[in-house]
Amino acid sequence: MKLTKAQALVLIAISVPVAIELRTVAGFFNVELPLIAVAVIEFLFLALLFVLYGLYGEGSESAA
Amino acid sequence: MATASGGDEFVDKFPDEAAIIKASFLIAFVSLGIGAFFGLIQALHRTNVFRVIDSADYYTVLTGHGVLLAIVFTIFFLCGVFHWAVARSLDRPAESALFSWAWVGLMTTGAVLATVAILGGFVPNLGMSADVLFTFYAPLQAHPIFYIGLAMFIVGTWLAGADWFLSYRAWRQEHPDERIPLQTFMVLTTMIMWYISTLGVAVSVVFFLIPWSLGLIESVNPLLTRTLFWYFGHPIVYFWLMPAYLLWYTVLPKLAGGRLFSDPLARVVFVLFLLLSTPVGIHHQYLDPGIAEGFKFIAMTNTMFLLLPSLLTAFTVVASVEHGARQRGGEGYLRWLGALPWRDPAFTGMALAGAMFAAGGFSGMINAGMNINYLIHNTLWVPGHFHLTVGTAVALTMMAGSYWLVPQVTGRKLYSRPIGLLQVIMWFVGMVFMSNAMHRAGLAGIPRRTAEPQYQNFEFLTPIGSIFELRVQIALGGTLLFLSVVLFLFNILLTSLGEESDRPVDSYLPEPLSGPEGSPRILDNLTMWTGIAAVLVVLAYTLPLAGIIQNGGGLFGGGLPVPATVSAGVDLVLTTVTSAFNTLWGVVA
C-alpha cells in the first residue's frame, strides 16, 4: 500500500500527543525522560516517516 | 432515510433553504473569526508571552471568546445544519421561507446586541459592558442589552425549532405510517431537549437578570440564577454535540465509503440524550452551598449515565467507518485504517474530532465525579476539558462538515482540499498542545478565569516538566488554532466566491446497513419521551430549587448578598468558636 501525503500528515499529527505524553508514560515506570529526549525521539520518528515516504510514498517506484 | 442523488443538488432543489443555511453559516463564521482572535489574545496574555491588552480587559475578551464561539458560532452553524438535514431528509422545503428568515433575523439581532454589549467593555466611557464571562449568572452584572440580546437569540432558536416541527407535521400528514427519517428524528429530539433546558436560562434572564440590570429589582438570589444557568448550561453541551453526532452518524460513514451501521442504535442514542441531558446541571455546583449532597449525587449519576450514548456512538460510528474502509479494500485488524480517505478534509477533520472527543469524555468523567471533581474544580483543567469537547469534537466537526456542506448550499466546488486538510490537522495539533497543557496546569492547581494566574511568593509544581513548558504549550496551541481558523475562513471565502459547478460534491447519503424497520416504533413516540424527560427534570430539580428559594432569601434574594445557607454556616461557626472561647476563658480565669 502506498503511503500518501495525507496519511503521512495524519501520522505526524497523531505523533504529537504521543510525544507530549511520552514523559508521563515513562514516569509510570519511574523513568525521568528529559524534554530534549522527547524532541529527539519525535525528530527520529519524523525522519523515519520521511524515509518511508521516499520508499513507499506516492510516486515512488518501489511502492506496491 | 430520504436520499438525494448527484445531479439533483440541494441548492437547486431547495434554493430558499440554501439561502437560509448560507446566512446561518455566514454569521457563524464571522463569530468564529472574532472569537478565535479573542482566543489568541487570551492565550498569549495568560501565558505572559505577549500582552496587547490590560489585564482588566481580559474579562471582556474572555466573555467575547466564550459567547461568540460557544453560543453564536455553534448555534448558528447547527441551525444551518438542522435546516439542511430536515429539508433533505423529509425531501420538502420549509413551510414558510418568511418564517425561516424571521428566526434568522431574530437570532442575528440578538447576537449583535449581546456582542455590542460585550465589546462596550473596551470603551469605559460608553457605560456599557458585559464582562460576565460565558457563565452569565449573578452576582456579576451586565448591561441590559446583553441579556435582552441573549433572550432574543434564545427565542430565535425556539422559532427555528418550530420551523422544523412544522415541516415534520406537514410531512407526517402525507406519510402517516412511515418512520421519521433519521436526520429529522435527530433534529426533533435535539430540539425537544433544547426547549426543556432553555426554560431555565429564559426564566433566569427574563424574570431576574433583565429586571435587575434595569434597576427594577434591588437584588437577585445568586444561587438561584446560578442553578438556573447550569440547568441550561450543561444541556447546551449536548446542543453543541448532537449536530456533530448527526454529521458523524449520517455523513461520516458515507465519506468513509460505507454506510451507517445501525439506524435503530442511532435513535436510541438520541432518545438517551433527550432524557438525560437536562437533569445533570447540578454537577457544576458540587462546591456550591445550599444544595443537598443527595441531589448532587443524583446529578452525578445522571451524568455518568450520559456516557452510555457517547460510548454507543463511539462503537457505532467506528464500526460504520471500518465498514467503509473495508468497502474500499481495507483489510486486517488495523491496516483498514490506511484505506480511509485521509485526503478528504471533511473526513479527516471529523475523524480527528471524534478521536479527541474520546479524550474529552475521559476528562469529563473526572469533572462529573463528586469526589475527584474537588481536585480540579475551577482550575485550568476545566477549560482543557471543554476545549476537547466543544472546542474540538464540535468545532472541528463543524469546520470539517463545512467542507462538504458549503459546496452543497452554494453550488460551488471547494476551493482547496489540501488547504482544508492542513487546516484540520493544524487544529488537531494546536488543540493537543493547548488542552494537554491546560489539563496538566489544572492538576498543578493553576486557576481558570483569571488574567493573572500566578501568585506572589508561590510556585505551582508539576510532577513532570515545568510550568514554563505548559505556558509555552498553551501559547503555541492558541497560535496554531488561530492560524487554523484563518485558513478555514480563507478557504470557505474563496469557495463561496468561486465559479458555480454542476456537481460540487457527491451529496448522496446511503441507507444504513440496519434500517429503521429494525427498531421498535416506540422510539418514534416523541410525546412519550418528552414526558419522561420532563419527569426526570422535575425529580432532579424541584426540591433543590425549593430549598434554594426558601433558604436564599426568596426568589429575589431579599437583599442578601449571598445565599442564606452560607450565613447560617458562618453563624454556626462563630457561635461555636465564641462558646468554645468563653469556656476556655472560664477555665483559665
XYZ file of C-alpha atoms in Angstrom:
653
model
C 0.000 0.000 0.000
C 1.283 3.463 -0.909
C 1.858 5.985 1.832
C 0.008 9.099 0.746
C 0.870 12.656 1.739
C -2.410 12.852 3.629
C -1.633 9.662 5.545
C 1.834 10.967 6.387
C 0.320 14.229 7.619
C -2.172 12.375 9.825
C 0.617 10.201 11.226
C 2.606 13.328 12.091
C -0.456 14.781 13.812
C -1.057 11.616 15.825
C 2.626 11.524 16.836
C 2.287 14.895 18.615
C 0.089 13.749 21.539
C 2.139 10.557 21.792
C 5.350 12.588 22.065
C 3.846 15.016 24.569
C 2.630 12.248 26.852
C 5.741 10.114 26.431
C 7.248 11.531 29.613
C 4.076 10.705 31.549
C 4.152 7.116 30.347
C 7.855 6.890 31.174
C 7.072 8.368 34.581
C 4.786 5.423 35.343
C 7.897 3.270 35.103
C 9.976 5.669 37.187
C 11.917 6.821 34.152
C 12.518 10.571 34.059
C 12.640 11.411 30.387
C 14.069 14.886 29.720
C 12.315 17.169 27.235
C 15.261 17.034 24.857
C 14.968 13.231 24.697
C 11.339 13.555 23.633
C 12.334 16.082 20.973
C 14.985 13.702 19.640
C 12.536 10.768 19.575
C 9.978 12.861 17.699
C 12.658 14.011 15.278
C 13.707 10.386 14.681
C 10.074 9.440 14.064
C 9.693 12.237 11.524
C 12.929 11.178 9.845
C 11.688 7.584 9.653
C 8.413 8.759 8.189
C 10.319 10.832 5.649
C 12.344 7.777 4.611
C 9.257 5.578 4.431
C 7.546 8.188 2.292
C 10.556 8.217 -0.002
C 10.431 4.443 -0.293
C 6.721 3.761 -0.312
C 5.129 7.160 -0.868
C 3.008 8.314 -3.738
C 5.010 8.362 -6.920
C 7.832 6.164 -5.626
C 8.669 3.230 -7.885
C 9.065 0.764 -5.026
C 5.512 1.301 -3.840
C 3.295 -1.728 -4.226
C -33.754 7.979 5.132
C -34.564 10.018 2.094
C -31.728 10.334 -0.291
C -30.597 12.838 -2.811
C -28.556 11.679 -5.717
C -25.880 13.513 -7.623
C -27.247 15.844 -10.280
C -30.183 16.685 -8.049
C -28.253 19.092 -5.889
C -29.548 20.629 -2.665
C -29.055 24.207 -3.825
C -31.113 23.591 -6.967
C -33.800 21.602 -5.229
C -34.174 23.835 -2.168
C -32.935 27.327 -3.106
C -34.775 29.096 -0.251
C -33.390 26.671 2.316
C -29.913 27.011 0.847
C -30.156 30.785 1.291
C -31.177 30.377 4.958
C -28.335 27.933 5.558
C -25.818 30.241 3.878
C -26.957 33.139 6.054
C -26.656 30.994 9.198
C -23.191 29.801 8.195
C -22.069 33.332 7.359
C -22.919 34.629 10.834
C -21.418 31.507 12.396
C -18.134 32.003 10.545
C -17.897 35.729 11.303
C -18.360 34.856 15.002
C -15.754 32.134 14.656
C -13.225 34.611 13.291
C -13.743 37.212 16.033
C -13.973 34.598 18.786
C -10.805 32.876 17.629
C -8.947 36.194 17.572
C -10.052 36.793 21.164
C -8.829 33.297 21.976
C -5.382 34.109 20.605
C -5.211 37.288 22.708
C -6.210 35.313 25.801
C -3.725 32.506 25.227
C -0.833 34.929 24.765
C -1.902 37.190 27.640
C -2.478 34.499 30.248
C 0.805 32.841 29.491
C 2.539 36.225 29.587
C 4.083 35.579 26.187
C 2.697 38.688 24.540
C 0.321 41.220 26.065
C -1.607 43.725 23.962
C -4.437 44.454 26.402
C -4.709 45.494 30.023
C -5.486 42.674 32.384
C -8.786 44.401 33.219
C -9.830 43.986 29.579
C -9.009 40.289 29.710
C -12.505 39.594 31.045
C -14.111 41.421 28.119
C -12.040 39.284 25.769
C -12.878 36.147 27.748
C -16.616 36.891 27.601
C -16.422 37.625 23.883
C -14.452 34.433 23.251
C -16.955 32.323 25.193
C -20.179 33.864 23.928
C -19.136 34.263 20.289
C -17.709 30.766 19.980
C -19.746 28.662 22.379
C -23.103 30.289 21.692
C -23.156 32.268 18.446
C -20.822 30.198 16.223
C -22.033 26.789 17.336
C -25.752 27.540 17.415
C -25.884 29.431 14.140
C -23.955 26.627 12.488
C -26.187 23.942 13.963
C -29.282 25.846 12.833
C -27.876 25.763 9.315
C -27.113 22.041 9.572
C -30.534 21.261 11.021
C -32.293 23.271 8.316
C -30.331 21.293 5.726
C -30.996 17.961 7.457
C -34.759 18.479 7.793
C -35.262 19.656 4.208
C -33.002 16.905 2.873
C -34.350 14.003 4.893
C -38.038 14.961 4.594
C -37.411 15.888 0.965
C -39.534 19.005 1.279
C -38.944 22.736 1.738
C -39.848 24.614 4.916
C -43.492 25.590 5.263
C -42.716 29.311 5.086
C -39.477 30.916 3.939
C -40.604 34.126 5.621
C -40.856 32.308 8.957
C -37.382 30.876 8.436
C -35.986 34.340 7.778
C -37.792 35.557 10.921
C -35.782 33.267 13.193
C -32.559 34.037 11.369
C -33.308 37.745 11.820
C -34.234 37.449 15.474
C -31.172 35.365 16.308
C -28.917 37.748 14.389
C -30.330 40.814 16.117
C -29.929 39.145 19.500
C -26.367 38.087 18.745
C -25.453 41.597 17.560
C -26.939 43.214 20.681
C -25.104 40.830 23.017
C -21.856 41.353 21.089
C -22.211 45.144 21.178
C -22.684 44.997 24.949
C -19.596 42.795 25.299
C -17.435 44.976 23.062
C -18.666 48.015 25.004
C -16.382 46.765 27.771
C -13.414 48.069 25.767
C -14.817 51.628 25.927
C -15.393 52.500 29.595
C -16.862 55.931 28.752
C -19.700 54.212 26.941
C -21.187 52.972 30.204
C -21.899 49.629 28.634
C -20.184 46.340 29.362
C -20.900 42.678 29.827
C -17.781 41.281 31.481
C -19.789 38.460 32.987
C -17.956 35.598 31.254
C -19.732 32.843 29.383
C -21.363 31.814 32.668
C -23.557 34.894 32.953
C -25.142 34.495 36.390
C -25.269 36.815 39.385
C -23.548 38.431 41.182
C -21.701 39.592 38.028
C -23.980 42.015 36.222
C -24.044 43.005 32.534
C -25.686 45.842 30.671
C -29.385 45.085 29.993
C -28.688 44.963 26.242
C -26.580 41.853 26.784
C -29.404 39.979 28.492
C -32.032 41.285 26.062
C -29.851 40.180 23.146
C -29.427 36.725 24.645
C -33.175 36.441 25.255
C -33.877 37.343 21.619
C -31.279 34.844 20.492
C -32.839 32.029 22.549
C -36.359 32.872 21.336
C -34.940 32.778 17.795
C -33.755 29.212 18.374
C -37.215 28.304 19.648
C -38.731 29.642 16.418
C -36.165 27.699 14.398
C -37.275 24.552 16.220
C -40.902 25.418 15.485
C -39.958 25.755 11.808
C -38.616 22.198 11.761
C -41.562 20.818 13.732
C -43.948 22.447 11.225
C -42.074 20.762 8.375
C -42.302 17.465 10.223
C -46.038 17.910 10.869
C -46.696 18.601 7.190
C -44.624 15.568 6.215
C -46.412 13.381 8.763
C -49.820 14.262 7.315
C -48.661 12.920 3.975
C -46.785 9.924 5.413
C -48.890 8.754 8.381
C -47.344 5.290 8.714
C -43.707 5.938 7.882
C -40.854 6.072 10.351
C -39.444 9.517 10.995
C -36.406 9.912 8.708
C -33.290 9.556 10.833
C -31.879 13.065 10.358
C -35.232 14.655 11.154
C -35.567 12.381 14.195
C -32.176 13.629 15.382
C -33.185 17.268 14.860
C -36.524 16.886 16.644
C -35.128 15.071 19.700
C -32.363 17.651 19.961
C -34.858 20.493 19.818
C -37.130 18.926 22.452
C -34.093 18.696 24.722
C -33.302 22.334 23.916
C -36.856 23.533 24.674
C -36.776 21.800 28.057
C -33.313 23.006 29.005
C -33.607 26.625 27.857
C -36.572 27.178 30.165
C -34.048 27.625 32.967
C -31.973 30.326 31.317
C -35.105 32.027 29.951
C -36.580 32.303 33.453
C -33.247 33.497 34.822
C -32.754 36.149 32.150
C -36.339 37.405 31.774
C -37.524 37.354 35.395
C -34.299 38.102 37.274
C -31.324 39.360 35.282
C -33.082 41.835 32.959
C -35.158 43.481 35.744
C -32.052 43.518 37.979
C -29.832 45.109 35.322
C -32.549 47.670 34.574
C -32.763 48.529 38.275
C -36.377 47.351 38.549
C -35.491 44.978 41.377
C -32.838 45.538 44.022
C -31.319 42.112 44.244
C -31.493 38.580 42.970
C -30.900 35.221 44.595
C -27.409 34.442 43.219
C -27.634 30.725 43.847
C -30.976 30.622 42.043
C -29.620 32.369 38.923
C -26.566 30.147 39.079
C -28.669 26.989 39.306
C -30.991 28.130 36.530
C -27.930 28.890 34.398
C -26.485 25.415 34.889
C -29.921 23.892 34.311
C -29.297 25.142 30.763
C -25.507 25.378 30.922
C -24.783 21.680 30.758
C -27.537 20.612 28.318
C -26.142 23.204 25.925
C -23.131 20.887 25.725
C -25.418 18.349 24.093
C -26.991 21.026 21.935
C -23.479 21.514 20.563
C -22.715 17.823 20.388
C -25.877 16.432 18.836
C -25.383 18.214 15.480
C -21.832 16.860 15.492
C -23.309 13.422 16.189
C -25.763 13.956 13.324
C -22.809 14.528 10.992
C -20.839 11.603 12.451
C -23.791 9.215 12.109
C -25.127 10.230 8.714
C -22.281 11.873 6.779
C -19.017 10.396 8.114
C -19.830 6.760 7.116
C -20.652 7.962 3.611
C -17.366 9.889 3.390
C -15.573 6.739 4.563
C -17.098 4.877 1.663
C -19.674 2.897 3.607
C -22.993 3.113 5.410
C -24.219 3.746 8.905
C -24.040 0.517 10.892
C -27.341 0.837 12.748
C -30.185 3.308 12.386
C -32.029 1.934 15.477
C -28.970 2.392 17.657
C -28.654 5.992 16.491
C -32.268 6.600 17.534
C -31.643 5.059 20.951
C -28.643 7.346 21.410
C -30.616 10.486 20.638
C -33.504 9.414 22.911
C -30.999 8.840 25.734
C -29.588 12.324 25.180
C -33.092 13.775 25.307
C -33.813 12.019 28.604
C -30.521 12.532 30.367
C -29.126 15.853 29.154
C -31.090 18.174 31.398
C -31.214 16.645 34.907
C -27.422 16.923 35.256
C -26.625 20.630 35.629
C -26.088 20.448 39.378
C -22.841 18.582 38.697
C -21.415 22.061 38.024
C -22.315 23.002 41.584
C -20.646 20.347 43.718
C -18.891 23.079 45.683
C -21.954 25.335 45.979
C -23.608 25.667 49.357
C -27.385 25.431 49.644
C -27.865 22.249 47.598
C -28.182 18.962 49.460
C -25.494 16.373 48.759
C -28.150 13.853 47.678
C -29.194 15.978 44.719
C -25.578 16.459 43.751
C -25.297 12.676 43.813
C -28.361 12.337 41.535
C -26.783 14.799 39.079
C -23.559 12.791 39.150
C -25.416 9.525 38.491
C -27.336 11.010 35.558
C -24.109 12.431 34.146
C -22.393 9.059 34.336
C -25.366 7.507 32.526
C -24.717 10.012 29.713
C -21.509 8.161 28.990
C -23.649 5.354 27.598
C -24.906 7.161 24.468
C -21.413 8.536 23.880
C -19.874 5.081 24.095
C -22.609 3.654 21.862
C -21.773 6.407 19.387
C -18.066 5.649 19.508
C -18.626 1.974 18.700
C -21.337 2.568 16.066
C -19.503 5.308 14.210
C -16.165 3.464 14.262
C -17.917 0.296 13.049
C -19.511 2.288 10.229
C -16.186 3.839 9.281
C -14.488 0.429 9.364
C -17.230 -0.909 7.121
C -16.496 1.959 4.727
C -12.776 1.211 4.785
C -13.384 -2.466 4.006
C -15.646 -1.468 1.118
C -12.640 0.441 -0.192
C -10.454 -2.641 0.002
C -9.112 -2.203 3.541
C -8.046 -5.405 5.290
C -6.557 -6.697 8.523
C -7.157 -5.707 12.160
C -5.749 -2.200 11.779
C -4.494 -1.938 8.210
C -8.017 -0.952 7.102
C -7.271 2.459 8.630
C -4.931 3.096 5.703
C -7.784 2.630 3.228
C -9.752 5.567 4.597
C -10.000 8.793 2.542
C -7.483 10.838 4.542
C -7.104 13.285 1.642
C -10.635 14.489 2.237
C -10.558 17.258 4.865
C -14.224 16.642 5.686
C -13.465 13.037 6.608
C -10.108 13.654 8.293
C -11.438 16.579 10.333
C -14.436 14.640 11.593
C -12.359 11.550 12.334
C -9.769 13.533 14.307
C -12.561 15.392 16.107
C -14.077 12.080 17.154
C -10.715 10.807 18.368
C -10.187 13.884 20.529
C -13.722 13.629 21.849
C -12.731 10.316 23.418
C -10.070 12.127 25.447
C -12.589 14.852 26.319
C -15.024 12.206 27.514
C -12.445 10.769 29.886
C -11.622 14.150 31.423
C -15.370 14.802 31.626
C -15.745 11.733 33.812
C -13.273 13.328 36.212
C -15.330 16.540 36.237
C -18.533 14.618 36.842
C -17.266 12.515 39.760
C -18.245 14.237 43.014
C -15.129 13.342 44.940
C -12.438 13.744 42.301
C -14.063 16.930 40.993
C -12.726 18.660 44.097
C -9.213 18.152 42.739
C -9.774 20.102 39.551
C -12.736 22.352 40.324
C -12.251 25.866 38.901
C -8.768 25.052 37.699
C -7.465 25.246 34.146
C -8.334 21.541 33.815
C -11.967 22.512 33.108
C -11.231 24.744 30.071
C -8.861 21.963 28.949
C -11.820 19.595 29.028
C -14.212 21.782 27.088
C -11.592 22.714 24.523
C -11.560 18.997 23.718
C -15.338 18.669 23.618
C -16.884 21.855 22.238
C -13.541 23.220 21.010
C -12.634 20.134 19.028
C -15.344 17.463 18.841
C -17.902 20.110 17.929
C -15.964 22.983 16.346
C -13.646 20.777 14.283
C -16.582 18.647 13.135
C -18.429 21.800 12.122
C -15.449 23.133 10.178
C -14.815 19.743 8.556
C -18.509 19.347 7.805
C -18.439 22.751 6.121
C -16.058 21.386 3.514
C -18.853 19.020 2.474
C -21.884 21.203 3.192
C -20.826 24.620 1.883
C -20.373 23.318 -1.702
C -23.859 21.808 -1.440
C -25.581 25.017 -0.400
C -23.543 27.315 -2.658
C -23.291 25.088 -5.717
C -19.550 25.770 -5.858
C -16.556 23.459 -5.578
C -14.388 23.588 -2.501
C -11.538 25.989 -3.249
C -8.737 23.794 -1.909
C -8.789 20.351 -0.346
C -5.054 20.448 0.582
C -5.571 23.717 2.489
C -8.593 22.149 4.159
C -6.540 19.124 5.141
C -3.733 21.268 6.512
C -6.306 23.314 8.429
C -7.926 20.367 10.224
C -4.508 18.847 11.017
C -3.347 22.196 12.379
C -6.445 22.424 14.569
C -5.807 18.930 15.913
C -2.159 19.626 16.721
C -2.924 23.061 18.188
C -5.600 21.623 20.394
C -3.315 18.795 21.520
C -0.859 21.385 22.812
C -3.494 23.620 24.346
C -5.738 21.058 26.003
C -2.882 18.863 27.209
C -1.213 21.831 28.880
C -4.499 23.052 30.354
C -5.274 19.674 31.888
C -1.790 19.441 33.364
C -1.867 23.012 34.621
C -5.200 22.279 36.275
C -3.703 19.318 38.092
C -0.975 21.656 39.298
C -3.703 23.913 40.713
C -3.495 26.820 38.281
C -6.872 28.609 38.366
C -9.127 29.366 35.433
C -10.984 32.607 34.579
C -8.169 34.938 35.567
C -5.806 37.160 33.629
C -3.089 36.715 36.248
C -2.839 33.024 37.082
C 0.390 33.474 39.018
C 0.624 34.293 42.726
C 3.249 36.303 44.616
C 5.780 34.181 46.524
C 4.123 30.966 45.389
C 5.231 28.458 42.795
C 2.970 25.887 41.166
C 4.620 22.486 40.874
C 4.262 19.823 38.204
C 5.273 16.184 38.669
C 6.725 16.081 35.140
C 8.125 19.022 33.184
C 7.694 22.623 34.254
C 5.051 25.335 34.382
C 7.076 27.221 31.776
C 6.659 24.343 29.327
C 2.912 24.328 29.938
C 2.675 28.058 29.276
C 4.618 27.659 26.033
C 2.320 24.810 25.007
C -0.784 26.934 25.612
C 0.628 29.893 23.685
C 1.764 27.648 20.819
C -1.581 25.851 20.775
C -3.532 29.111 20.738
C -1.442 30.439 17.859
C -1.874 27.268 15.775
C -5.617 27.300 16.434
C -5.944 30.895 15.298
C -3.931 30.223 12.151
C -6.147 27.220 11.511
C -9.254 29.407 11.701
C -7.665 31.903 9.298
C -7.010 29.083 6.801
C -10.562 27.824 7.240
C -12.168 31.215 6.659
C -9.869 31.856 3.686
C -10.829 28.522 2.111
C -14.553 28.998 2.697
C -14.492 32.590 1.453
C -12.755 31.625 -1.783
C -15.130 28.688 -2.164
C -18.166 30.922 -1.931
C -16.599 33.388 -4.391
C -15.722 30.640 -6.883
C -17.473 29.692 -10.067
C -20.637 27.630 -9.987
C -20.144 23.928 -10.528
C -22.553 21.361 -11.954
C -21.558 18.836 -9.331
C -19.777 20.471 -6.370
C -19.898 17.375 -4.103
C -21.479 13.974 -4.141
C -24.330 14.730 -1.771
C -25.924 11.274 -1.867
C -26.304 9.623 1.560
C -26.609 5.817 1.512
C -29.146 3.814 3.518
C -27.933 2.336 6.833
C -26.896 -1.321 6.987
C -29.605 -1.852 9.595
C -32.554 0.372 8.749
C -35.300 1.939 10.880
C -37.629 -1.009 10.259
C -35.492 -2.951 12.743
C -36.202 -0.596 15.632
C -39.310 -0.577 17.847
C -41.885 2.011 16.845
C -41.974 3.350 20.382
C -38.670 5.082 19.656
C -40.594 7.471 17.372
C -43.091 8.346 20.108
C -41.677 11.793 20.800
C -44.563 12.777 23.112
C -43.787 9.933 25.476
C -40.045 10.620 25.564
C -40.737 14.301 26.193
C -42.959 13.356 29.127
C -40.319 11.078 30.647
C -37.652 13.756 30.169
C -39.877 16.284 31.958
C -40.492 13.886 34.859
C -36.742 13.338 35.286
C -36.209 17.107 35.364
C -38.929 17.515 37.998
C -37.346 14.783 40.139
C -33.865 16.269 39.855
C -34.707 19.946 40.294
C -37.944 20.575 42.231
C -36.613 20.087 45.748
C -33.218 21.740 45.171
C -34.910 24.817 43.678
C -37.426 24.936 46.526
C -34.581 24.783 49.041
C -32.601 27.494 47.247
C -35.629 29.819 47.191
C -36.586 29.058 50.793
C -33.099 29.397 52.250
C -31.683 32.004 49.894
C -33.954 34.901 50.741
C -36.785 34.039 48.370
C -36.982 34.427 44.622
C -35.224 37.787 44.641
C -32.678 37.146 47.367
C -34.309 39.518 49.842
C -31.357 41.883 49.587
C -28.956 39.191 50.749
C -25.593 39.353 49.023
C -25.069 35.610 49.372
C -27.325 32.609 49.938
C -28.688 32.393 53.493
C -27.265 28.924 53.907
C -23.767 30.378 53.854
C -24.669 32.947 56.500
C -26.214 30.199 58.610
C -22.999 28.227 58.302
C -20.880 31.229 59.274
C -23.162 31.958 62.222
C -22.830 28.383 63.387
C -19.051 28.563 63.206
C -18.994 31.910 65.021
C -21.318 30.634 67.759
C -19.231 27.502 68.225
C -15.940 29.418 68.319
C -17.375 32.029 70.736
C -18.751 29.433 73.115
C -15.501 27.465 72.985
C -13.554 30.643 73.691
C -15.881 31.514 76.617
C -15.490 28.033 78.055
C -11.713 28.215 77.719
C -11.664 31.685 79.243
C -13.778 30.415 82.132
C -11.305 27.614 82.790
C -8.306 29.945 82.599
C -9.943 32.594 84.726
